[in-house]
Amino acid sequence: MADARMPTPAPGGVAVPATRSGLADSVHRFFDSDVWFSFKRSPVTIGAAAVTLIYFLMALFGPWIAPHDPFDLAKLDLLDSLIPPAWMADGEARFPLGTDDQGRDLLSAIIYGSRVSLVIGFASVLLSMVIGIGLGLISGFVGGAIDAFIMRMAEIQLSFPAILVALLINGVIIGYFKTHPEWQVDQVTLAYVVLVLSIGLSNWVQYARTVRGSTLVERNKEYVQAAHVIGIHPVKIMWRHILPNVMGPVLVIATIQLALAVITEATLSFLGVGVPPTEPSLGTLIRVGNDYLFSGEWWVTIFPGAALAILVLAVNLLGDWLRDALNPKLR
């Protein structure tokens, strides 16, 4: 029987190579691309990618890899509170990084807290991308009064710090639900939704301005003009023809914005307007530990703070590399 992978003889005796499947061809082209070549030649980027992957795996498999469940109140014991790390004199091996004021294992709390921070960060970045890309495409493609209106709204929002915009949105939503008790909403779910909306609605401007600039360039190119001539609907032109060609800068912004979203969530939680203490994020853990920083229990805030700093640094390094790798002028 002939091997299916062997070249197929064509009429005239000329061998025609067998075609790869779509997925295999895409993978092959990726490993032959300049992006992969740049990645494997940068030890810093490889290290940042490894650290980021570890955080994602911890967030994904947190309930299975955490030594303890910090949410299981039946297993918490106040007698275990403020135990130092295992390598200190009074430390215990079952609590490698020590415990907090409620007797929760700090390592487990950091794993679960990273999970909360990454979920909120991803959801808020996705919301910002949807809003910013949509408004940027409309602004750049349609132009005129619509373009002017969207850009003036963006400039107005840029005049306020993102954290203040997030605090304003957070306060309005929370205040609305407090004045309308007929809306029965789970407090944890409400906190998640409010954080995502607060962070997402305060960071859409960067996407909109970037996509608008790229769209202004793309809409005058021949392939867009040809699509107009053959009668393709403008929405389909934006979605199928222009959007794929403006996604490079968007991916760079999204990577960097993920780190900013995690920091913003930690800041809001540190200020007491984020997730409740029963659902500890990294910001909540830092806020709780801040009360014990100068009383000798330094580990309660130092370890969550270090976990947050390492995550943000790794994601930022990936974003810097991706910006350089996707910019032909820097190759």
Short mmCIF file of N, CA and C in Angstrom, two decimals, residues 44-135:
data_model
loop_
_atom_site.label_atom_id
_atom_site.label_comp_id
_atom_site.label_asym_id
_atom_site.label_seq_id
_atom_site.Cartn_x
_atom_site.Cartn_y
_atom_site.Cartn_z
N VAL A 44 15.45 36.50 28.65
CA VAL A 44 14.56 37.25 29.54
C VAL A 44 13.10 36.97 29.18
N THR A 45 12.80 36.97 27.89
CA THR A 45 11.43 36.71 27.45
C THR A 45 11.00 35.28 27.79
N ILE A 46 11.91 34.33 27.60
CA ILE A 46 11.59 32.94 27.93
C ILE A 46 11.30 32.81 29.42
N GLY A 47 12.11 33.47 30.26
CA GLY A 47 11.87 33.44 31.69
C GLY A 47 10.55 34.09 32.07
N ALA A 48 10.24 35.23 31.44
CA ALA A 48 8.96 35.90 31.71
C ALA A 48 7.78 35.04 31.29
N ALA A 49 7.92 34.37 30.14
CA ALA A 49 6.85 33.49 29.68
C ALA A 49 6.66 32.31 30.63
N ALA A 50 7.79 31.77 31.16
CA ALA A 50 7.69 30.64 32.09
C ALA A 50 7.00 31.07 33.38
N VAL A 51 7.35 32.23 33.90
CA VAL A 51 6.71 32.72 35.13
C VAL A 51 5.22 32.97 34.90
N THR A 52 4.89 33.59 33.77
CA THR A 52 3.48 33.85 33.47
C THR A 52 2.71 32.54 33.33
N LEU A 53 3.32 31.56 32.68
CA LEU A 53 2.66 30.26 32.54
C LEU A 53 2.42 29.60 33.89
N ILE A 54 3.38 29.73 34.81
CA ILE A 54 3.21 29.17 36.15
C ILE A 54 2.02 29.82 36.85
N TYR A 55 1.88 31.13 36.72
CA TYR A 55 0.75 31.82 37.34
C TYR A 55 -0.57 31.35 36.73
N PHE A 56 -0.59 31.18 35.40
CA PHE A 56 -1.82 30.72 34.76
C PHE A 56 -2.18 29.31 35.20
N LEU A 57 -1.17 28.45 35.33
CA LEU A 57 -1.43 27.09 35.79
C LEU A 57 -1.91 27.08 37.23
N MET A 58 -1.34 27.95 38.06
CA MET A 58 -1.82 28.05 39.44
C MET A 58 -3.27 28.52 39.49
N ALA A 59 -3.59 29.49 38.62
CA ALA A 59 -4.97 29.98 38.59
C ALA A 59 -5.93 28.91 38.08
N LEU A 60 -5.47 28.13 37.10
CA LEU A 60 -6.35 27.13 36.50
C LEU A 60 -6.53 25.91 37.40
N PHE A 61 -5.45 25.47 38.04
CA PHE A 61 -5.50 24.26 38.86
C PHE A 61 -5.35 24.56 40.34
N GLY A 62 -5.70 25.78 40.74
CA GLY A 62 -5.57 26.19 42.14
C GLY A 62 -6.17 25.24 43.15
N PRO A 63 -7.43 24.80 42.98
CA PRO A 63 -8.03 23.91 43.98
C PRO A 63 -7.30 22.57 44.13
N TRP A 64 -6.53 22.17 43.13
CA TRP A 64 -5.85 20.87 43.19
C TRP A 64 -4.41 20.98 43.68
N ILE A 65 -3.77 22.15 43.48
CA ILE A 65 -2.37 22.26 43.86
C ILE A 65 -2.17 23.03 45.17
N ALA A 66 -3.17 23.76 45.63
CA ALA A 66 -3.04 24.50 46.89
C ALA A 66 -3.00 23.53 48.07
N PRO A 67 -2.09 23.73 49.02
CA PRO A 67 -2.02 22.82 50.17
C PRO A 67 -3.28 22.83 51.02
N HIS A 68 -3.95 23.97 51.10
CA HIS A 68 -5.16 24.09 51.92
C HIS A 68 -6.20 24.88 51.14
N ASP A 69 -7.44 24.79 51.61
CA ASP A 69 -8.52 25.58 51.04
C ASP A 69 -8.78 26.77 51.96
N PRO A 70 -8.37 27.99 51.58
CA PRO A 70 -8.55 29.14 52.47
C PRO A 70 -10.00 29.56 52.65
N PHE A 71 -10.92 28.99 51.84
CA PHE A 71 -12.32 29.35 51.95
C PHE A 71 -13.12 28.39 52.81
N ASP A 72 -12.51 27.29 53.20
CA ASP A 72 -13.21 26.29 54.00
C ASP A 72 -13.14 26.71 55.48
N LEU A 73 -14.21 27.35 55.96
CA LEU A 73 -14.21 27.87 57.33
C LEU A 73 -14.13 26.75 58.36
N ALA A 74 -14.59 25.56 57.99
CA ALA A 74 -14.56 24.45 58.95
C ALA A 74 -13.14 24.01 59.27
N LYS A 75 -12.20 24.29 58.38
CA LYS A 75 -10.82 23.86 58.59
C LYS A 75 -9.93 24.98 59.11
N LEU A 76 -10.47 26.18 59.26
CA LEU A 76 -9.67 27.29 59.77
C LEU A 76 -9.66 27.27 61.30
N ASP A 77 -8.52 27.59 61.86
CA ASP A 77 -8.36 27.62 63.32
C ASP A 77 -7.62 28.89 63.68
N LEU A 78 -8.24 29.71 64.51
CA LEU A 78 -7.61 30.97 64.90
C LEU A 78 -6.33 30.74 65.69
N LEU A 79 -6.16 29.54 66.25
CA LEU A 79 -4.92 29.24 66.95
C LEU A 79 -3.75 29.14 65.98
N ASP A 80 -4.06 28.97 64.70
CA ASP A 80 -3.01 28.91 63.68
C ASP A 80 -2.70 30.28 63.08
N SER A 81 -3.27 31.33 63.61
CA SER A 81 -3.09 32.66 63.02
C SER A 81 -1.67 33.18 63.26
N LEU A 82 -1.17 33.91 62.25
CA LEU A 82 0.12 34.61 62.30
C LEU A 82 1.29 33.68 62.63
N ILE A 83 1.24 32.45 62.11
CA ILE A 83 2.39 31.55 62.21
C ILE A 83 3.43 31.98 61.18
N PRO A 84 4.68 32.12 61.56
CA PRO A 84 5.70 32.58 60.60
C PRO A 84 6.02 31.51 59.56
N PRO A 85 6.78 31.86 58.52
CA PRO A 85 7.16 30.88 57.49
C PRO A 85 7.89 29.68 58.08
N ALA A 86 7.90 28.58 57.30
CA ALA A 86 8.39 27.31 57.82
C ALA A 86 9.86 27.36 58.21
N TRP A 87 10.67 28.23 57.58
CA TRP A 87 12.11 28.24 57.87
C TRP A 87 12.45 29.07 59.10
N MET A 88 11.47 29.76 59.70
CA MET A 88 11.74 30.53 60.91
C MET A 88 11.55 29.66 62.15
N ALA A 89 11.92 30.20 63.28
CA ALA A 89 11.97 29.40 64.51
C ALA A 89 10.63 28.79 64.88
N ASP A 90 9.58 29.57 64.82
CA ASP A 90 8.25 29.08 65.21
C ASP A 90 7.41 28.62 64.03
N GLY A 91 8.03 28.46 62.88
CA GLY A 91 7.27 28.06 61.70
C GLY A 91 6.91 26.59 61.70
N GLU A 92 5.95 26.24 60.85
CA GLU A 92 5.49 24.86 60.72
C GLU A 92 5.54 24.46 59.25
N ALA A 93 5.92 23.20 59.00
CA ALA A 93 6.09 22.72 57.64
C ALA A 93 4.79 22.72 56.86
N ARG A 94 3.65 22.59 57.54
CA ARG A 94 2.37 22.56 56.82
C ARG A 94 1.96 23.93 56.31
N PHE A 95 2.65 25.00 56.77
CA PHE A 95 2.38 26.36 56.30
C PHE A 95 3.70 26.93 55.77
N PRO A 96 4.07 26.62 54.51
CA PRO A 96 5.39 27.02 54.00
C PRO A 96 5.67 28.52 54.09
N LEU A 97 4.67 29.34 53.81
CA LEU A 97 4.85 30.80 53.85
C LEU A 97 4.18 31.43 55.05
N GLY A 98 3.78 30.63 56.02
CA GLY A 98 3.12 31.16 57.21
C GLY A 98 1.62 31.31 57.02
N THR A 99 0.98 31.95 57.99
CA THR A 99 -0.47 32.14 57.95
C THR A 99 -0.80 33.61 58.19
N ASP A 100 -2.04 33.98 57.87
CA ASP A 100 -2.50 35.35 58.10
C ASP A 100 -3.23 35.44 59.44
N ASP A 101 -3.94 36.56 59.66
CA ASP A 101 -4.59 36.79 60.94
C ASP A 101 -5.78 35.87 61.18
N GLN A 102 -6.29 35.20 60.13
CA GLN A 102 -7.42 34.29 60.28
C GLN A 102 -6.99 32.82 60.30
N GLY A 103 -5.70 32.58 60.28
CA GLY A 103 -5.20 31.22 60.29
C GLY A 103 -5.17 30.57 58.92
N ARG A 104 -5.33 31.35 57.86
CA ARG A 104 -5.29 30.78 56.51
C ARG A 104 -3.86 30.60 56.06
N ASP A 105 -3.61 29.48 55.38
CA ASP A 105 -2.30 29.24 54.80
C ASP A 105 -2.02 30.29 53.74
N LEU A 106 -0.91 31.01 53.89
CA LEU A 106 -0.64 32.15 53.01
C LEU A 106 -0.33 31.70 51.59
N LEU A 107 0.35 30.57 51.44
CA LEU A 107 0.64 30.07 50.09
C LEU A 107 -0.66 29.75 49.35
N SER A 108 -1.58 29.08 50.02
CA SER A 108 -2.87 28.76 49.40
C SER A 108 -3.65 30.03 49.10
N ALA A 109 -3.61 31.00 50.01
CA ALA A 109 -4.33 32.25 49.77
C ALA A 109 -3.75 33.00 48.58
N ILE A 110 -2.42 32.95 48.39
CA ILE A 110 -1.81 33.62 47.25
C ILE A 110 -2.22 32.92 45.96
N ILE A 111 -2.27 31.59 45.96
CA ILE A 111 -2.69 30.85 44.76
C ILE A 111 -4.12 31.21 44.39
N TYR A 112 -5.01 31.20 45.37
CA TYR A 112 -6.41 31.56 45.10
C TYR A 112 -6.53 33.05 44.77
N GLY A 113 -5.72 33.89 45.43
CA GLY A 113 -5.76 35.32 45.14
C GLY A 113 -5.28 35.65 43.75
N SER A 114 -4.24 34.94 43.27
CA SER A 114 -3.78 35.14 41.90
C SER A 114 -4.87 34.74 40.91
N ARG A 115 -5.61 33.70 41.26
CA ARG A 115 -6.71 33.26 40.40
C ARG A 115 -7.75 34.36 40.26
N VAL A 116 -8.13 34.96 41.38
CA VAL A 116 -9.13 36.04 41.34
C VAL A 116 -8.61 37.22 40.54
N SER A 117 -7.36 37.62 40.79
CA SER A 117 -6.80 38.78 40.10
C SER A 117 -6.70 38.56 38.60
N LEU A 118 -6.29 37.36 38.17
CA LEU A 118 -6.17 37.09 36.74
C LEU A 118 -7.53 37.00 36.07
N VAL A 119 -8.51 36.42 36.73
CA VAL A 119 -9.86 36.34 36.14
C VAL A 119 -10.41 37.74 35.92
N ILE A 120 -10.32 38.59 36.93
CA ILE A 120 -10.81 39.96 36.80
C ILE A 120 -9.99 40.72 35.76
N GLY A 121 -8.67 40.52 35.75
CA GLY A 121 -7.83 41.20 34.77
C GLY A 121 -8.17 40.81 33.34
N PHE A 122 -8.32 39.50 33.09
CA PHE A 122 -8.66 39.04 31.75
C PHE A 122 -10.03 39.55 31.31
N ALA A 123 -11.01 39.46 32.19
CA ALA A 123 -12.36 39.89 31.82
C ALA A 123 -12.41 41.39 31.53
N SER A 124 -11.72 42.18 32.32
CA SER A 124 -11.72 43.63 32.10
C SER A 124 -10.97 44.00 30.82
N VAL A 125 -9.86 43.31 30.53
CA VAL A 125 -9.14 43.56 29.28
C VAL A 125 -10.00 43.19 28.08
N LEU A 126 -10.71 42.08 28.18
CA LEU A 126 -11.60 41.67 27.08
C LEU A 126 -12.69 42.71 26.86
N LEU A 127 -13.26 43.23 27.94
CA LEU A 127 -14.29 44.27 27.81
C LEU A 127 -13.71 45.53 27.18
N SER A 128 -12.53 45.94 27.61
CA SER A 128 -11.88 47.12 27.03
C SER A 128 -11.60 46.91 25.54
N MET A 129 -11.15 45.71 25.16
CA MET A 129 -10.86 45.43 23.76
C MET A 129 -12.13 45.51 22.91
N VAL A 130 -13.21 44.92 23.38
CA VAL A 130 -14.46 44.93 22.60
C VAL A 130 -14.94 46.36 22.39
N ILE A 131 -14.96 47.14 23.45
CA ILE A 131 -15.43 48.53 23.33
C ILE A 131 -14.46 49.36 22.49
N GLY A 132 -13.18 49.28 22.81
CA GLY A 132 -12.20 50.11 22.11
C GLY A 132 -12.05 49.76 20.64
N ILE A 133 -12.00 48.46 20.31
CA ILE A 133 -11.88 48.07 18.91
C ILE A 133 -13.11 48.48 18.12
N GLY A 134 -14.29 48.26 18.70
CA GLY A 134 -15.52 48.64 18.01
C GLY A 134 -15.59 50.12 17.73
N LEU A 135 -15.34 50.93 18.75
CA LEU A 135 -15.40 52.38 18.57
C LEU A 135 -14.27 52.87 17.66
#
